[in-house]
Every structure is written in C-alpha cells, then in structure tokens.
Amino acid sequence: MENVVIRQLVRNTARYENQEVELCGWIRTNRDQKSFGFMALNDGTHFTTVQVVYEKDGLDNFEEVAHYRAGSAISVRGLLVLTPQAPQPFEIKARKVVLLGDSPEDYPIQPKRHTREFLREQAHLRSRTNLFAAVFRVRSVAAYAIHKFFQENGFLYVHTPVITASDAEGAGEMFRVTTLDAKQPPLNEAGEADFSQDFFGRRANLTVSGQLEAEAFALAFRDVYTFGPTFRAENSNTARHAAEFWMIEPEIAFADLEDNMNLAEAMVKYVINYVLESLPEEMAFFNQFVDKNLQARLDSVVGSKFAHISYNRAIEILKAAEETFAYPVEWGHDLQTEHERYLSERIFSKPVFVTDYPRDLKAFYMRQNDDGKTVAAMDLLVPGVGELIGGSQREERVEKLEQRIKELKLDERELWWYLELRKYGGVKHAGFGLGFERLIMYITGVSNIRDVVPFPRTVKSCEF
Amino acid sequence: MENVVIRQLVRNTARYENQEVELCGWIRTNRDQKSFGFMALNDGTHFTTVQVVYEKDGLDNFEEVAHYRAGSAISVRGLLVLTPQAPQPFEIKARKVVLLGDSPEDYPIQPKRHTREFLREQAHLRSRTNLFAAVFRVRSVAAYAIHKFFQENGFLYVHTPVITASDAEGAGEMFRVTTLDAKQPPLNEAGEADFSQDFFGRRANLTVSGQLEAEAFALAFRDVYTFGPTFRAENSNTARHAAEFWMIEPEIAFADLEDNMNLAEAMVKYVINYVLESLPEEMAFFNQFVDKNLQARLDSVVGSKFAHISYNRAIEILKAAEETFAYPVEWGHDLQTEHERYLSERIFSKPVFVTDYPRDLKAFYMRQNDDGKTVAAMDLLVPGVGELIGGSQREERVEKLEQRIKELKLDERELWWYLELRKYGGVKHAGFGLGFERLIMYITGVSNIRDVVPFPRTVKSCEF
C-alpha cells in the first residue's frame, strides 16, 4: 500500500493498476445512491479529479461517508481499477475513508456555477475551482518557463530594488513608502514634509520598472533579466489594470533592436510551447470553457514568423484602411488598441513588431534614430490583445542622453549613475518589458486581470 | 569566423582551437611592452577573463590599443590558441581590435584593491569586479535552483501580495504604502489620518511574509511555495539586516513538522549542490579569497544527515556546557546566536533542527503541542551562521487558533479568511521561511548583507 498523489496516478496509471493506494484530498462532489456512492476528489497536485466509488458492503462508515460535504478533506484507501468504458481512465474502489477536515453547509464553493465576481471575494478559496486551479497552475508553470528560458540561454537573474528613491522613468503614478507619522508628518523649514526624517532619509517610492538597474547589470554581465513585482498608483478601474503586477525585463549588451526583437520572439514562443506541453488538461479546459479560439491562436503564434513593420508604414496602412476607427490615425499619435488589433489581426493575422516610433511618444532612454524624429523602439502587437511587449535599444551616447534629459526636464542628479554607465565602457544595448499578467491573460484567454492574480490589488481593494 | 561569448570558449575550448573568433567585452587590465601587449578581457558571460595578446606587427592601430584603459569596451577578432604552459588554458592572438566604448581615467573600478565600503557606493559598477561578479552569479543560479527544486517536486509557485492591508503576523515594523498628501494628509472625524481616502481605501503596508496567503494556496494545491520580496522597517544598522530582502516560503498540506524538516533539509542540500556544480570557478574564488573553510563547511552540510533536538533538550545541553555565554540560558528565553552556534558547531558539528519551542516565543499560527507549553516549531541552525530557516506546523484546529488570537489581542476581523481555511476542509499543514540573502551569505561566505543584494536598501540608504 502506497501513499500517492493524483499527479502520480494520472501520469503513471499503469504502474498502479489493481494496486491498493492511499491518497488525501478535498471532495468536490459526493453523490450517494443508497447502497453505493461516488465522490470526485481533488488533491491539488493535478487538474484531474479522481472518481472514488464506495459501497455499503465495503465500508463500516458508509452512512457517514455518504454525507460528507463538498469541501471536506478526506483520506481514502482503495484499489485503483481501470475503467476503459467510462469517461475517466480509472477510479478508486474505496476500502477505507477517513474524514480529515469537515466542511459545513455554508461552504461558499458549492458544486455549482459561481460568478467570477463572487469568487474574487473568496480569493482564499477560489483556487478550489477548476477555472482558478487551471489559471494559477499556468501562472506557476509560465513563471518557471521564463526562468528556464533565460537561464538556459546564459542570462543572469537580477533582483532589482522594489523600493526606489528615483522616479526618473516617469512611467506612471507611484506609491510612497514611508514610516513618517501618518497624521502629522514632520515638516522642514520650507513647510514641506521632511523626508530627511523618513526611514531612508529621502522620499521613497515603489518601483515602476527595474530597467534602469537592469541596464547596470547588463553592462557587467552582458545578458540579464529581472522578474519581480512593479507598481502603478493609477486610479483606473479597468479589467486590465492592477496596482501591483509582475514584470519580466531582459536587458542585453552588445545588442541592437534587431537582437532585441529576436529575443522577444524566441521567449514568447518558448513560454507558450512550454505551457502547452506541460499543462494539456488545463489548456483544453480554457479552450473549451473560456475561449474557443485559444488553441488555434496560440498554435498560430508558436508556428508563425512574427512580422516587422515601421511605425511610419503602420500609419500609412491605417490611413488607407477602409475601417472606421474611433480614434483618428495621425503621425505622432500613439497607436490605440483598435489600431494595434487591426494591424495584427486584419493585416498580418499574426504577431507583429512595430518599430521606430516618434520620439515624443517614448521614454527618454530610447536610442534616437538618425532621422531626428524617431527612436529605436519596438512594440509587439498580438492578435486578440494588442500590445504584449514594449522595448527599445537604449541611448548609449552620453551627450544625446544628457540632451534628452534636459529637454524633458528630468532630474539629472538622480540619474548620475545611469549616465556613468555610458561614460565608462558604454556599449549598444537593448531590452524590453513584458507584463506577466498580460501574458497569463493571453495564454489562458481570461479577460480580467483580477482573475489571474492570486490576491489582486486594485483601487480601493486590498483584501486578504 | 564566429561571434562567440567567453562562456562558450571556456566550456568548449577544443571546438575553437586554432579558429578565428570574434568576441566583445570589457578590459580589466591592459599591459603593453613596446612591441606587444596583453589584455584581460571579460564579457560577463563567465567568471573567466580571457587573455588577449596583441603585437605591433599584427595590428594597424597598435599604439591606440596599447593605450586602451581599464573599463573600456572593445571587440576583438583573433585566433584562439591553446597555452598548455600558461596558467590559463588558452588565449586570443588578436588580428583586429576595435574600441566600442571608451573609459576615461577617472573610472572608479581601477585594477587594484577596493574596499567593499567604497564599492557599495559604486553599486552600478561593482559587478565588474571578481567578487561581485561571483556573488551575483551565485545569487542568480541559487534562485534558479530553488525554482527548479520546487517545480521538479510538483510545487506550485504563488506570487503572494507585496502590498497588504494586514499586519496580523506582527513579524516586525512595517512600511506604509500611500498616495495621501505627504504634507497634509486628510483627517477623519476622530482626527486620525483618513485612510478611507487613501488609494486602497484603508491603511496598507509592505508585506513582512507571504505565509498566510501561501497557506490558502496550500489548502487548494497541496504543495506550494512563494519566492518574493519582503520588507522590515527596522531601524537596525547591522551587517545582517536589510529593509528589503527576498524570502522563500514553502507551505505543504497533509504534512506535519517531520515532513517540513525533511523538505527543508532536501531543499538546502539541493541548492548548495546545484551551485557547487554549476559555478566551480566562483566557489573556488570564495574559498580562496573570502573564507578558507567555505568548501569544507558546504561539503559537510551536503554530506551530513541533519541532527534533530528538542528545545527542552537544547536548554539542558546549554546549561550543562562549560562555555560561558554572554546571554543566560533559561527555559522560556529565545536562543541567542552564541547558543545556536554552540549547538551546531560544538555539539553536532553539522546543521541541527531545534524543535518544539515555548509557545510564547513564537507566532500565533504555530500548532500547539499537547504539553500546553510548547508549539510544533522548528529552526534550522547551521555552523558559522546560526539560524538559517524558521518554520512550524500550523494550527489547523479553529478553536485553538481563535483562542490564541484572542490571547494575543490580534484583530480577528482581519483574519476572517485565515480562520475560514480551518473551517472548510482544514487539514494539517506546515511550512517554513528561508531568507534568500542569508542563504547567499552562507553559500559565498560574504558576511555583509549589503554585498549580496544588487542595490541594497537599509536605514537612510536608498541610492540607485
């Protein structure tokens, strides 16, 4: 008799055929029919629930077992038998069932349909449903695939700081991190909050990006990546915004925009392939219940060579389109999601890199092109979503960078070390950012970011 | 002619013998002797610097090359030749050298000894030294080893939230996260800061631990782990404290303290082994220049079966010791580092788990033992460091947990969901926390936490 988990039984059923096994898990459903009953049991190690059959004749505690409720934890000892006629490949014929943890009648996750809104309020329990069990397993496996991809390609993983005194990137509103008195902060002579008395002796924020620090590491280790939490204090209550989310930011030295796009394409394909191969049951579930086009879309991404197009050309195409857009198409304006989707869905029917955006649309650190108007930026647009990745070659020419910092009135003193990276052995380098949650939404078809984050943080919401 | 990185050349030297190769990198040293010169070149892909030999006859720009300074970036084209008589196995005979990025004379990382204090002020450049190149490569590889260990053992990786409204664990001082006006926060009727107007509609902090949320996931997925940043706003300016650090917290269901200790032992051994095998050059460097006992100590950890001892027995041993301790030994008092090191170094000469600590020394969630005095806690003490891991079996009996919450006057309303985990299918479960920086200090022998964090955050220090 062997203690097993469901993952073992599913992956290696033959080895356990007609063996007595013991397993623990939580009851999803329990139906009894006078002299026998069926339970669907899940132990969290695999998407599959195992059918447990129990009979009045076989169990001393049949009456009790027949009344075990959904959500209860039990241990089962029994015989694994193959069931070639049934939908499931095997079942357990129970010889002994022991209750480990009861579940009262008010258990919120009853075996019926719940709205995702309701389940968000049950974030501590929602992983016990098929949908969230699948989403969070994809999240885990995709995170690992990202590490695996970069590590096997010789990249160094760097933990860039979460707390930062810099707000140089200007990528969005920031959260302040403080230990000053909440009600009556000390003031300085100018009558402003006196951050010199704060924990770090200066104003500190939660980071919006690890890129600038990652660049320092790329200029020592050549190929590096970050993978950590980032934050935006934006007051936007949409399905695509969270205040706290994870970001992947590779940075590569001795590399240009072309190398950067090749890296992005290889990474996206690797991660999708890895998830498809590792989690076939979960992916089949999403394809059936969340988005019927999912499998086809992902297969097409993995199988295609991504397209490349300049921003200039994209504007020409959009202007010539017969489609009527809600937002006007004009050189110098940012592409809207409708434009991005038109390009990737209607024109190319596959992922497309748009490159060389107008300088004024992009951040100060992007490398200026010779035309004096555009920068060596790239966005990856994908069908069904729009922008998945944004990146650029970085400005490595210190005088160009200083000039841009002055034009944008950024604080040069704060960026002293970033400028020094150009002064001392600076070389061409590039990188990009990929929002991890957006990737998970893309892979699962789940459309609300709150449903791919274990415990989401959004405006006015910080429960658990 | 092939573009290569140094990692390829070191790992597969034979394949490149007498081949022309092209590589890029940064000059560590450059010595010229009238008609020829030597450069040590590093490209960040491997610990090794490659010797580049150049001759007056072979290069048009010999005079320029002879004056390239430390820190400059170059590309080199040349012939790889084996050098069986020399300390290094091969060198590159340069045919062409191109300057990619100059480095002025004031480059801070000159090829000489720098103090670690000085290098901390150059955190953007210090990875270009042997010590920090080695430390941060160990950090990257150890992080990957942790993911690999857990993923290959079927654990689910969960991103627990960084921002939390709970301070239930009481593990230390917390940072406040806010968007309220820094100078004049809004006040409520009671005259206190009105957090209902803050971003999250309530007071929010940076997390000190992901454990409670990880428990929710363990009670759905069985075996899970977190690996993310955690924060302490402690005003302690020591070599072992940082305000921001990364923590690994596995949590396992249907498991007790014994399973927990087995997991901790297997994980520590796996990670050390993985680093030793993956980074022999870096580990040899630490053993030679940082801690001459390092290799022996790590070998002994990997090769030993960890000892187990109860807190009660530990107190008896310490009381009977002939050693005079600075802190008195008394049942009910916490073990000090001197006690911990005495146990692991003098008594056992290997890692030792101390279990079943007095209840009042430990957190509210630890499982109460039948003696009414102790809890099912475990600390792992290791020679040379003291405590490396702290963990426990968790209290799964809801009434015992509620009673403890009341005794400690914690806010039960905040913990509603944590209590529900016990109410609905609660089972025995356990977990532990491992400070990632402490592990890196242990593996490298580096004794100051500021030197194992890329950009450290400590009291009054938040540069870069």
CSV table of N, CA, C and O in Angstrom, one decimal, chain A residues 154-156 158 214-224 251 253-254, chain B residues 7 26 28 42-46 126-138 282:
chain,number,residue,atom,x,y,z
A,154,GLY,N,21.9,31.4,-20.7
A,154,GLY,CA,23.0,32.1,-20.1
A,154,GLY,C,22.7,33.5,-19.5
A,154,GLY,O,23.6,34.3,-19.2
A,155,PHE,N,21.5,33.8,-19.3
A,155,PHE,CA,21.1,35.1,-18.7
A,155,PHE,C,21.3,35.1,-17.2
A,155,PHE,O,21.0,34.0,-16.6
A,156,LEU,N,21.6,36.2,-16.6
A,156,LEU,CA,21.7,36.3,-15.2
A,156,LEU,C,20.5,37.0,-14.6
A,156,LEU,O,20.0,38.0,-15.2
A,158,VAL,N,18.6,39.1,-12.1
A,158,VAL,CA,18.9,40.2,-11.1
A,158,VAL,C,17.7,40.7,-10.4
A,158,VAL,O,16.7,41.0,-11.1
A,214,ALA,N,18.6,47.2,-14.2
A,214,ALA,CA,19.0,46.0,-15.1
A,214,ALA,C,20.1,46.4,-16.1
A,214,ALA,O,20.9,45.6,-16.4
A,215,GLU,N,20.0,47.7,-16.6
A,215,GLU,CA,21.0,48.1,-17.5
A,215,GLU,C,22.4,48.1,-16.9
A,215,GLU,O,23.4,47.7,-17.6
A,216,ALA,N,22.5,48.5,-15.6
A,216,ALA,CA,23.8,48.5,-14.9
A,216,ALA,C,24.3,47.0,-14.9
A,216,ALA,O,25.5,46.8,-15.1
A,217,PHE,N,23.4,46.1,-14.7
A,217,PHE,CA,23.9,44.7,-14.7
A,217,PHE,C,24.2,44.2,-16.1
A,217,PHE,O,25.1,43.4,-16.3
A,218,ALA,N,23.4,44.6,-17.1
A,218,ALA,CA,23.7,44.2,-18.5
A,218,ALA,C,25.1,44.7,-18.9
A,218,ALA,O,25.8,44.0,-19.6
A,219,LEU,N,25.5,45.8,-18.4
A,219,LEU,CA,26.8,46.4,-18.8
A,219,LEU,C,27.9,45.8,-17.9
A,219,LEU,O,29.1,46.2,-17.9
A,220,ALA,N,27.6,44.7,-17.2
A,220,ALA,CA,28.7,43.9,-16.5
A,220,ALA,C,28.5,42.5,-16.9
A,220,ALA,O,29.5,41.8,-17.0
A,221,PHE,N,27.3,42.0,-17.0
A,221,PHE,CA,27.1,40.5,-17.3
A,221,PHE,C,26.6,40.2,-18.7
A,221,PHE,O,26.3,39.1,-19.0
A,222,ARG,N,26.4,41.2,-19.5
A,222,ARG,CA,26.0,41.1,-20.9
A,222,ARG,C,24.5,40.8,-21.0
A,222,ARG,O,23.8,41.6,-21.5
A,223,ASP,N,24.0,39.6,-20.6
A,223,ASP,CA,22.6,39.2,-20.8
A,223,ASP,C,22.0,39.0,-19.4
A,223,ASP,O,22.4,38.1,-18.7
A,224,VAL,N,21.0,39.8,-19.0
A,224,VAL,CA,20.4,39.7,-17.7
A,224,VAL,C,18.9,39.8,-17.9
A,224,VAL,O,18.4,40.3,-18.9
A,251,GLU,N,17.6,42.5,-20.5
A,251,GLU,CA,18.4,43.6,-21.0
A,251,GLU,C,19.7,43.0,-21.5
A,251,GLU,O,20.3,42.1,-20.8
A,253,ALA,N,23.4,43.4,-23.7
A,253,ALA,CA,24.5,44.3,-24.1
A,253,ALA,C,25.1,43.8,-25.4
A,253,ALA,O,25.0,42.6,-25.8
A,254,PHE,N,25.8,44.7,-26.1
A,254,PHE,CA,26.4,44.4,-27.4
A,254,PHE,C,25.3,43.9,-28.3
A,254,PHE,O,25.4,43.0,-29.1
B,7,ARG,N,31.8,32.3,-22.3
B,7,ARG,CA,31.3,31.1,-21.7
B,7,ARG,C,31.4,29.9,-22.7
B,7,ARG,O,31.8,28.8,-22.3
B,26,TRP,N,34.8,43.8,-21.9
B,26,TRP,CA,35.3,45.0,-21.2
B,26,TRP,C,36.7,44.6,-20.7
B,26,TRP,O,37.0,43.5,-20.2
B,28,ARG,N,39.7,44.5,-18.4
B,28,ARG,CA,40.0,44.5,-16.9
B,28,ARG,C,41.4,45.1,-16.7
B,28,ARG,O,41.6,46.0,-15.9
B,42,ASN,N,36.9,40.6,-20.1
B,42,ASN,CA,35.8,39.8,-19.5
B,42,ASN,C,34.5,40.3,-20.2
B,42,ASN,O,34.3,41.5,-20.5
B,43,ASP,N,33.6,39.4,-20.6
B,43,ASP,CA,32.4,39.8,-21.2
B,43,ASP,C,31.1,39.5,-20.4
B,43,ASP,O,30.0,39.7,-20.9
B,44,GLY,N,31.3,39.1,-19.1
B,44,GLY,CA,30.2,39.0,-18.2
B,44,GLY,C,29.5,37.6,-18.4
B,44,GLY,O,28.6,37.3,-17.5
B,45,THR,N,29.8,36.8,-19.4
B,45,THR,CA,29.1,35.6,-19.5
B,45,THR,C,29.7,34.4,-18.7
B,45,THR,O,29.2,33.3,-18.6
B,46,HIS,N,30.9,34.7,-18.2
B,46,HIS,CA,31.6,33.6,-17.4
B,46,HIS,C,32.6,34.3,-16.4
B,46,HIS,O,32.9,35.5,-16.6
B,126,ARG,N,30.0,47.9,-9.5
B,126,ARG,CA,30.8,46.9,-8.8
B,126,ARG,C,30.7,45.5,-9.3
B,126,ARG,O,31.6,44.7,-9.0
B,127,SER,N,29.7,45.2,-10.1
B,127,SER,CA,29.6,43.8,-10.7
B,127,SER,C,30.7,43.6,-11.7
B,127,SER,O,30.8,42.5,-12.2
B,128,ARG,N,31.5,44.6,-12.0
B,128,ARG,CA,32.6,44.4,-12.9
B,128,ARG,C,33.9,44.0,-12.2
B,128,ARG,O,34.9,43.9,-12.8
B,129,THR,N,33.7,43.7,-10.9
B,129,THR,CA,34.9,43.1,-10.1
B,129,THR,C,34.6,41.6,-9.9
B,129,THR,O,33.5,41.2,-10.0
B,130,ASN,N,35.7,40.9,-9.7
B,130,ASN,CA,35.6,39.5,-9.5
B,130,ASN,C,34.6,39.1,-8.4
B,130,ASN,O,33.8,38.2,-8.5
B,131,LEU,N,34.8,39.8,-7.2
B,131,LEU,CA,34.0,39.4,-6.1
B,131,LEU,C,32.5,39.6,-6.4
B,131,LEU,O,31.7,38.6,-6.1
B,132,PHE,N,32.1,40.7,-6.9
B,132,PHE,CA,30.6,40.9,-7.1
B,132,PHE,C,30.1,40.2,-8.3
B,132,PHE,O,29.0,39.7,-8.3
B,133,ALA,N,31.0,40.0,-9.3
B,133,ALA,CA,30.5,39.1,-10.4
B,133,ALA,C,30.2,37.7,-9.9
B,133,ALA,O,29.2,37.1,-10.3
B,134,ALA,N,31.0,37.2,-9.0
B,134,ALA,CA,30.8,35.9,-8.4
B,134,ALA,C,29.6,35.9,-7.5
B,134,ALA,O,28.8,35.0,-7.6
B,135,VAL,N,29.5,36.9,-6.7
B,135,VAL,CA,28.3,36.9,-5.7
B,135,VAL,C,27.0,36.9,-6.5
B,135,VAL,O,26.1,36.1,-6.2
B,136,PHE,N,26.9,37.8,-7.5
B,136,PHE,CA,25.6,37.9,-8.2
B,136,PHE,C,25.3,36.8,-9.1
B,136,PHE,O,24.2,36.5,-9.5
B,137,ARG,N,26.4,36.1,-9.6
B,137,ARG,CA,26.1,34.9,-10.4
B,137,ARG,C,25.6,33.8,-9.4
B,137,ARG,O,24.7,33.0,-9.8
B,138,VAL,N,26.2,33.7,-8.3
B,138,VAL,CA,25.7,32.7,-7.3
B,138,VAL,C,24.2,33.0,-7.0
B,138,VAL,O,23.4,32.1,-6.9
B,282,GLU,N,33.6,30.3,-9.4
B,282,GLU,CA,33.2,31.2,-8.4
B,282,GLU,C,33.4,30.7,-7.0
B,282,GLU,O,33.9,31.4,-6.1
